[in-house]
Coordinates of C-alpha atoms in Angstrom, one line a residue:
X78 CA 8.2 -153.4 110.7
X79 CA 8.6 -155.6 107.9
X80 CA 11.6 -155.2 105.6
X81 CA 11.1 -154.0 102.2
X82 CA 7.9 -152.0 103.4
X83 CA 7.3 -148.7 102.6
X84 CA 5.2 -145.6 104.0
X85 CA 2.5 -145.2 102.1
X86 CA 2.3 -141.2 102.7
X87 CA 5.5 -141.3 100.7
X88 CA 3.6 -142.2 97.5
X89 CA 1.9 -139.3 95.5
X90 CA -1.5 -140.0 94.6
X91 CA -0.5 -141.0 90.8
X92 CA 1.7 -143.0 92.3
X93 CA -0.8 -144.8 94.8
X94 CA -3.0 -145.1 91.5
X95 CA -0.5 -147.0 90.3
X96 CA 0.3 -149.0 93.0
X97 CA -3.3 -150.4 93.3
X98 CA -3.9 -150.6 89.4
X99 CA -1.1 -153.3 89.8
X100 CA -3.1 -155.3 92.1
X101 CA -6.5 -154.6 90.0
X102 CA -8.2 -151.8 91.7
X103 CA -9.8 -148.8 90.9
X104 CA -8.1 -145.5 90.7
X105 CA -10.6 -143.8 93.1
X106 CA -9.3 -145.7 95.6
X107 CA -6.2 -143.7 96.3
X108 CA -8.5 -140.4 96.7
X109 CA -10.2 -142.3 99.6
X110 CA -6.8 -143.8 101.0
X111 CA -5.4 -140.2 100.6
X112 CA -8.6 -138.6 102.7
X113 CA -8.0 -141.2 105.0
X114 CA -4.5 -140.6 105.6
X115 CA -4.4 -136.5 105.7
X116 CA -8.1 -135.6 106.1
X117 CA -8.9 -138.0 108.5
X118 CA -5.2 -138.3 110.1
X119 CA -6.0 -142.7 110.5
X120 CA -2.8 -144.5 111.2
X121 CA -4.2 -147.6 110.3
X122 CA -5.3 -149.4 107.5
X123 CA -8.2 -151.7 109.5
X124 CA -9.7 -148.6 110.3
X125 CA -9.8 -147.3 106.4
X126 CA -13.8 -148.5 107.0
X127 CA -15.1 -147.3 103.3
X128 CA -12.3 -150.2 101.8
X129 CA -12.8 -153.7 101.1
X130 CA -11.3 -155.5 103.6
X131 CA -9.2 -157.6 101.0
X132 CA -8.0 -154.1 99.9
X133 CA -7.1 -153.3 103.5
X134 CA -5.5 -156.7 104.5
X135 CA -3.3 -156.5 100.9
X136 CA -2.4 -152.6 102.4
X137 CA -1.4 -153.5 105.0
X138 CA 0.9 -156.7 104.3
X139 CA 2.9 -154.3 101.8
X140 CA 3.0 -150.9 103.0
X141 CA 3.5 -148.9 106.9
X142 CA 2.1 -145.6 107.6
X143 CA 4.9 -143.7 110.2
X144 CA 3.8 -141.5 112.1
X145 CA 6.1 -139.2 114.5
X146 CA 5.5 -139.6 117.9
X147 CA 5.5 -136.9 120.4
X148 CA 8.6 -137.6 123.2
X149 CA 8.8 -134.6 125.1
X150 CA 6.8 -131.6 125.4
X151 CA 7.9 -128.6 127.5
X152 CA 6.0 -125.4 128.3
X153 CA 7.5 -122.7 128.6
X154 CA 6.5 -119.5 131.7
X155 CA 5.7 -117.4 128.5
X156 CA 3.2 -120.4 127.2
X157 CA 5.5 -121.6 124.5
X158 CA 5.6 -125.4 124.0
X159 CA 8.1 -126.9 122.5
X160 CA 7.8 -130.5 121.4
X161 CA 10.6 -132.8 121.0
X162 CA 8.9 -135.8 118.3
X163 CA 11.0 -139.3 117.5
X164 CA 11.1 -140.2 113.9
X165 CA 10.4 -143.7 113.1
X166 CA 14.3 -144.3 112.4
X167 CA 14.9 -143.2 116.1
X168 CA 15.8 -139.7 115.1
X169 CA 14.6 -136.6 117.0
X170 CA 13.2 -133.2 115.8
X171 CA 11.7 -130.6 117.7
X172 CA 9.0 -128.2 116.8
X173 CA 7.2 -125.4 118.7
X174 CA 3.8 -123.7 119.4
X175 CA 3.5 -119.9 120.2
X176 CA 0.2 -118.8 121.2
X177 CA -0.1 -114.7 121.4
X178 CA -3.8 -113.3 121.9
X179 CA -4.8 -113.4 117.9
X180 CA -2.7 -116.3 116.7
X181 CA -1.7 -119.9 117.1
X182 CA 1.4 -120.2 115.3
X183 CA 3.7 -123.5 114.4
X184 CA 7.1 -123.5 114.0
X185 CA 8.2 -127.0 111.9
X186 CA 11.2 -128.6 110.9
X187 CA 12.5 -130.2 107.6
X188 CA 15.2 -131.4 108.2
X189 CA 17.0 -133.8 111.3
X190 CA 20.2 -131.3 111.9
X191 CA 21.3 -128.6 109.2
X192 CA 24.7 -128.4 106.9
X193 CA 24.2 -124.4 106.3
X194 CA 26.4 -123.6 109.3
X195 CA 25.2 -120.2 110.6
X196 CA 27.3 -118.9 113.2
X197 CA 24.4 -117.9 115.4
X198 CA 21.9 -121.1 115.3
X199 CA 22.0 -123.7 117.5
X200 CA 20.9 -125.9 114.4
X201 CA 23.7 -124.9 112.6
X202 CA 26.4 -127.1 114.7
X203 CA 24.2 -130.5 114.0
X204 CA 24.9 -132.6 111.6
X205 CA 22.3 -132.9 108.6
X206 CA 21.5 -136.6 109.2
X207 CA 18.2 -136.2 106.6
X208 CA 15.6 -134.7 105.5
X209 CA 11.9 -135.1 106.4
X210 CA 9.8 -136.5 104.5
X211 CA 6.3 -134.2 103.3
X212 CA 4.7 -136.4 106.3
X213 CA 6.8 -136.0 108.6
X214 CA 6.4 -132.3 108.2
X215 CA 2.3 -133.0 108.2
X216 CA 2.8 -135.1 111.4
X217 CA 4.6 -131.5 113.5
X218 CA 1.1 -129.7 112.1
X219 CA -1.5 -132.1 113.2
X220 CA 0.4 -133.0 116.8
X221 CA 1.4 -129.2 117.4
X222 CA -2.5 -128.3 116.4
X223 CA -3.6 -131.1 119.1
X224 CA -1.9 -129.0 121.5
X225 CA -3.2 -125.9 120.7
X226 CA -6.8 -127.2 121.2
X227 CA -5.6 -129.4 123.8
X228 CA -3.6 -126.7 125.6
X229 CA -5.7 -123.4 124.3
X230 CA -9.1 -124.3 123.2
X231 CA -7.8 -123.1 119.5
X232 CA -6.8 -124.3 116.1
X233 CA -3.3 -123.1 115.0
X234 CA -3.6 -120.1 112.7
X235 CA -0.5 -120.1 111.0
X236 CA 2.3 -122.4 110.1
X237 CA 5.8 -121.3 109.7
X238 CA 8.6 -123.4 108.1
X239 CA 11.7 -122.0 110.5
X240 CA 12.7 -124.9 112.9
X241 CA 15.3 -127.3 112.4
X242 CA 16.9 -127.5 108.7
X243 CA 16.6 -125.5 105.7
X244 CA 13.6 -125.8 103.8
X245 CA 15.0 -125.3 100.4
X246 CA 17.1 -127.6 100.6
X247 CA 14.7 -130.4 101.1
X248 CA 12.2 -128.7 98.3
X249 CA 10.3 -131.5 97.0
X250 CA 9.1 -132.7 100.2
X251 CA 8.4 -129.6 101.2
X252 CA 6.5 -128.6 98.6
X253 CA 4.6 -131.5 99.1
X254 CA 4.2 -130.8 102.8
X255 CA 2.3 -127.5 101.6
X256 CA -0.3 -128.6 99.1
X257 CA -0.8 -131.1 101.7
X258 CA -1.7 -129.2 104.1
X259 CA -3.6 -126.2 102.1
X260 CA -5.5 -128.7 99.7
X261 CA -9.0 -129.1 99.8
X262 CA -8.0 -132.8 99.6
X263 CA -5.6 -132.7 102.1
X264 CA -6.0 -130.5 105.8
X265 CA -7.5 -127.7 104.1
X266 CA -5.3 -124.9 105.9
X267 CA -5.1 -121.7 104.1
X268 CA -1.9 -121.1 102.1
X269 CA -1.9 -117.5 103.2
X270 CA -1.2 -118.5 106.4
X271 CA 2.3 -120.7 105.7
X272 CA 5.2 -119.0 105.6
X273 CA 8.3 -120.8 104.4
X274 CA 11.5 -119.4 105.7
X275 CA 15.1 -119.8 103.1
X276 CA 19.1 -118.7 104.7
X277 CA 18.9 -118.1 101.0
X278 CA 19.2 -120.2 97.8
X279 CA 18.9 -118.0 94.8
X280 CA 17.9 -120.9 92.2
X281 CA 15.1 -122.2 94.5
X282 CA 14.0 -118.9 94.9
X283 CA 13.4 -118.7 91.3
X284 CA 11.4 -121.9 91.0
X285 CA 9.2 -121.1 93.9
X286 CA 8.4 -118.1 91.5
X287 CA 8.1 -120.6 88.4
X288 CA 6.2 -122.3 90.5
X289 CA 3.3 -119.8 91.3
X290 CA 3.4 -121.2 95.1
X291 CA 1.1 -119.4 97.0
X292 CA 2.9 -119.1 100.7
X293 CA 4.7 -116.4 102.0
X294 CA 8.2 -116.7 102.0
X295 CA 10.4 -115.0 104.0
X296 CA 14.6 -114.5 103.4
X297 CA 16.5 -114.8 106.6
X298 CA 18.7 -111.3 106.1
X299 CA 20.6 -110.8 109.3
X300 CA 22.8 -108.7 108.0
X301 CA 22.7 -106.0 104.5
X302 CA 26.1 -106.2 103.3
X303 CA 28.0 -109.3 101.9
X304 CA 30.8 -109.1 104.3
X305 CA 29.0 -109.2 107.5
X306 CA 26.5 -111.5 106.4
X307 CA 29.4 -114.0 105.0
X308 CA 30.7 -114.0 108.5
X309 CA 27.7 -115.2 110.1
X310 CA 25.9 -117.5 107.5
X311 CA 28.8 -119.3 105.0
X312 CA 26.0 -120.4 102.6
X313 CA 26.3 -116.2 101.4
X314 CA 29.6 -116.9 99.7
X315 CA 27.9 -119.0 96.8
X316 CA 24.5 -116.7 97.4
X317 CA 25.9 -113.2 97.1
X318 CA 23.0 -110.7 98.1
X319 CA 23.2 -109.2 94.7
X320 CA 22.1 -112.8 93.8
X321 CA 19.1 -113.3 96.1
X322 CA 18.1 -110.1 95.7
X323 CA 17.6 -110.3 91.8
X324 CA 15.9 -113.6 92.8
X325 CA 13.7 -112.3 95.1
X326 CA 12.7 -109.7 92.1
X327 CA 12.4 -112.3 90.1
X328 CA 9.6 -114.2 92.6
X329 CA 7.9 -110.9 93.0
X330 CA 7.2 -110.6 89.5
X331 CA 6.4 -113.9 89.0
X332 CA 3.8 -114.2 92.0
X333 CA 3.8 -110.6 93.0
X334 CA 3.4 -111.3 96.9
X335 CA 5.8 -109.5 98.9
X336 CA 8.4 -110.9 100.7
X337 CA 9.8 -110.9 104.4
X338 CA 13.2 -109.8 105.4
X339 CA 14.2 -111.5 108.7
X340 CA 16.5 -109.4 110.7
X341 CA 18.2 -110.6 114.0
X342 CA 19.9 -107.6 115.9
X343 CA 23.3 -108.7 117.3
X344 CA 25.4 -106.1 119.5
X345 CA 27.8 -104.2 118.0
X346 CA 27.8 -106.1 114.8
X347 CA 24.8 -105.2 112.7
X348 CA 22.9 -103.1 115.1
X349 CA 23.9 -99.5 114.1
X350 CA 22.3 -97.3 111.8
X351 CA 24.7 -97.1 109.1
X352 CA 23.6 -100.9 109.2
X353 CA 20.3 -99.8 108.6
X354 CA 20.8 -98.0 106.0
X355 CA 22.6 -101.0 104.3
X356 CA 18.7 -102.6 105.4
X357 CA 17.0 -99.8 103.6
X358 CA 18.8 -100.0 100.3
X359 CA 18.0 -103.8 100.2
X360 CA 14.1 -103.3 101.5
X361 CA 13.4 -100.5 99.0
X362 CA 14.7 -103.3 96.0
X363 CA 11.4 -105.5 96.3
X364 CA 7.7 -105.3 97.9
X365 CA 8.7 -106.3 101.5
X366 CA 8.6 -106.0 105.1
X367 CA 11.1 -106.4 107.7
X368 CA 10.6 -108.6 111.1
X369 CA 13.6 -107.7 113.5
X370 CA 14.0 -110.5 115.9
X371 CA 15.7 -110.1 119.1
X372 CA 18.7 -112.5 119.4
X373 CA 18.4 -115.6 121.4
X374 CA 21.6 -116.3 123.2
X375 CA 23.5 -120.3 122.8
X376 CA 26.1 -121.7 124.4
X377 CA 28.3 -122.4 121.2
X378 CA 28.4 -118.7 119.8
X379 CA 29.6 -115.4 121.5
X380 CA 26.7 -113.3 119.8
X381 CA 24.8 -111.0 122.3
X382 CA 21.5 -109.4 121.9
X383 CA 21.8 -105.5 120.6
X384 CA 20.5 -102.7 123.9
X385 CA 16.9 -101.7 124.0
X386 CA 18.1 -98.7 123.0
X387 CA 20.2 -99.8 119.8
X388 CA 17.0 -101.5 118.9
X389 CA 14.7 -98.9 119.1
X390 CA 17.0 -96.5 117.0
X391 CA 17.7 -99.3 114.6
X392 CA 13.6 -100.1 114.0
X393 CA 12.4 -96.5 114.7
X394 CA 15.3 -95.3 111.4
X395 CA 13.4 -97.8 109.3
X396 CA 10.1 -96.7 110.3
X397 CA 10.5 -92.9 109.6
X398 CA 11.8 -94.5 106.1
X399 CA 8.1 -95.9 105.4
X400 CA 9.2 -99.1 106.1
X401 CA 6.9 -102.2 107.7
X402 CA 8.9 -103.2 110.3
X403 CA 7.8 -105.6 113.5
X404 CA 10.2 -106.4 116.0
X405 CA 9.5 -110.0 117.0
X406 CA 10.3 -110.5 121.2
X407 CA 11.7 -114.0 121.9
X408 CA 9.7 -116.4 123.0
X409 CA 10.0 -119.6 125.0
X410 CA 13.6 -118.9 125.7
X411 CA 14.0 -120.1 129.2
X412 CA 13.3 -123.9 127.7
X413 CA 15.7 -123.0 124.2
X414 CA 12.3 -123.1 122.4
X415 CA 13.3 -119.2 120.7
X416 CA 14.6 -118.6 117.4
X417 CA 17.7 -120.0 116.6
X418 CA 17.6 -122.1 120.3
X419 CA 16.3 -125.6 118.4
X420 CA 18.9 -128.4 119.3
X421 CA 17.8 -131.4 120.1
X422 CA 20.0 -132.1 122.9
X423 CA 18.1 -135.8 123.4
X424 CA 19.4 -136.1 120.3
X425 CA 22.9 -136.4 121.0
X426 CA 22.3 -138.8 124.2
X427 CA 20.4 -141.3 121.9
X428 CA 23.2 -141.1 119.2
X429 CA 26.2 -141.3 121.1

C-alpha cells in the first residue's frame, strides 16, 4: 500500500464528487463508483467495468479500497458462528451470526476494544485502540451474510450493533454504516431490521431523535437503580438514569418508535423482585419492551447467572404487569461467542 493513499469508502459521496471534479470528471461518476463499492461489494477498481479505464487507472494510483478479511471462523454446537476478521492495520474484531428457525441475525462491532469499562463484558477490559470506520462495519454485514447463505441457505434478517465497542461513541461512522446499508443506493437492508445498542449516552440519545433515524435502538439497563447500575457500568456516573431516561423520552417523541431495555440477570445482585419493580417504574416511563438476557460467565468478573427459578419470578412479575418481556437464552457460549463473551483473544497474541 502506497503511502499517502486513502480508502476510498471513507469518502462520502459529495466528497467523491469532489474528488473527481478535481481531476475533470463528471459528478455521476461517484453514484457508479459508490454502486460499485456497496451494491456490488467490488474490491477493485479494474473491475469498475462501466468506468473509463483512465478513470480507473487514475483510481487506483490514488486511492485503496480495505476490505476486512475473515481470520477465523468458529461454529459453535448451538450453530453460532463467530468470526474473528483482521483490519487492514493488523487489528482484530470479531463479529457473530445466530441463526434461530425465523431469523438470521448479525451481531457487529464498532469499535477495536472499548473504554466504557463494564464490570461484566469481556470487551470492557480491552483497550479502545479505534474506532471502525462505516466500512469496516459494512465489511462484518456482507462477510457474516456470506455465511449465512453459505452456512444456511439464508440471507441475514437482521443486524444488531452489540459486539465489540460502543456505538455511540463512534456516531458518525456509524450512522454512516446504517444508511449504507438500508439505502436504496447502498445494500438496501431494511432499517427496521437494525437495531443499534447504547451502555447509554444521554446527548447521543437526543440527536438520534433530532436525527429522525429510523433503527431500533435499544438501552443496555442491567440494572434500575443508579447505585447498582454505577457498580457495574462506570459510564452511569456522568449518565444518571434520570438522564437517559428523559432522553429516551425525548427520542420517543421525536421518532415515536419504542425503545428496548436490555436486562442481564446476575445472581443475587439484580435478580429479585424488588429489582423488578425498580424495572417496572423505568419501563412504564417510555413505549418499550424489555429483553432479559441470561448472563454469560468470563474469566475476569465474579458475576454468576441468576437460578431458573429467580428468572422465571423475575420475567413472570413483569409479565403479569403488561409488560413485553423476552428472555434471550445465550447462544454460542461454549466458543465465548454469547453476549458479553467478545474478546479477541488473537488479539492480544498479535499485539504483544
Amino acid at each position: 500500500m502506497q503511502a499517502g493513499k486513502k480508502d476510498i469508502r471513507t469518502l462520502t459521496n459529495e466528497a467523491l464528487e469532489q474528488c473527481l471534479k478535481e481531476i475533470g470528471q463528471p459528478a455521476f461518476r461517484a453514484k457508479q463508483i459508490a454502486q460499485w463499492i456497496w451494491q456490488k461489494e467490488c474490491r477493485r477498481f479494474d473491475e469498475m467495468t462501466n468506468l473509463p479505464k483512465a478513470l480507473r487507472a487514475s483510481l487506483a494510483e490514488h486511492f485503496d479500497i480495505r476490505p476486512i478479511q475473515l481470520s477465523r471462523a468458529q461454529k459453535s454446537a448451538d450453530g453460532t458462528i463467530k468470526c474473528t476478521f483482521r483490519l487492514h492495520d493488523g487489528h482484530l474484531i470479531e463479529s457473530v451470526l445466530i441463526p434461530t428457525e425465523n431469523r438470521m441475525t448479525a451481531c457487529v462491532s464498532s469499535q477495536v476494544g472499548c473504554s466504557l469499562t463494564c464490570k461484566f463484558c469481556a470487551t470492557g477490559y480491552m483497550k479502545r485502540e479505534r474506532n471502525l470506520t462505516a466500512a469496516e462495519i459494512y465489511d462484518q454485514v456482507i462477510e457474516v451474510n456470506r455465511l449465512a447463505l453459505q452456512h444456511y441457505g439464508k440471507a441475514l434478517t437482521n443486524i444488531v450493533y452489540m459486539g465489540m465497542g460502543e456505538p455511540l461513541l463512534n456516531y458518525s461512522e456509524v450512522m454512516r454504516s446504517t444508511e449504507i446499508i438500508s439505502s436504496a443506493d447502498g445494500w438496501n437492508f431494511s432499517a427496521k431490521r437494525i437495531t443499534v445498542s447504547t451502555a447509554g449516552i444521554a446527548k447521543m440519545i437526543k440527536r438520534i431523535g433530532d436525527e429522525q433515524r429510523k433503527f431500533n435502538l435499544a438501552l443496555s439497563l442491567h440494572a434500575a437503580d443508579d447505585s447498582k447500575r454505577s457498580q457495574i457500568m462506570p459510564i452511569n456516573e456522568q449518565n444518571s438514569l434520570a438522564a437517559l431516561i428523559e432522553a429516551l423520552q425525548y427520542y420517543y417523541q421525536q421518532t415515536k418508535q419504542p425503545v428496548t431495555f436490555e436486562y442481564i440477570v446476575f445472581r443475587d445482585f439484580n435478580d429479585s423482585l424488588d429489582d423488578a419493580r425498580k424495572l417496572l417504574k423505568i419501563v412504564r416511563k417510555v413505549p418499550s419492551k424489555v429483553n432479559i438476557i441470561e448472563y454469560n460467565p468470563i474469566d475476569k468478573a465474579q458475576f454468576q447467572n441468576t437460578t431458573p427459578e429467580r428468572l422465571a419470578a423475575f420475567a413472570g412479575f413483569l409479565e403479569k404487569q403488561g409488560v413485553v418481556v423476552k428472555v434471550r437464552r445465550s447462544r454460542g457460549k461454549d466458543i465465548d461467542a454469547a453476549c458479553g463473551q467478545l474478546a479477541t483473544k488473537e488479539n492480544e497474541k498479535s499485539h504483544a
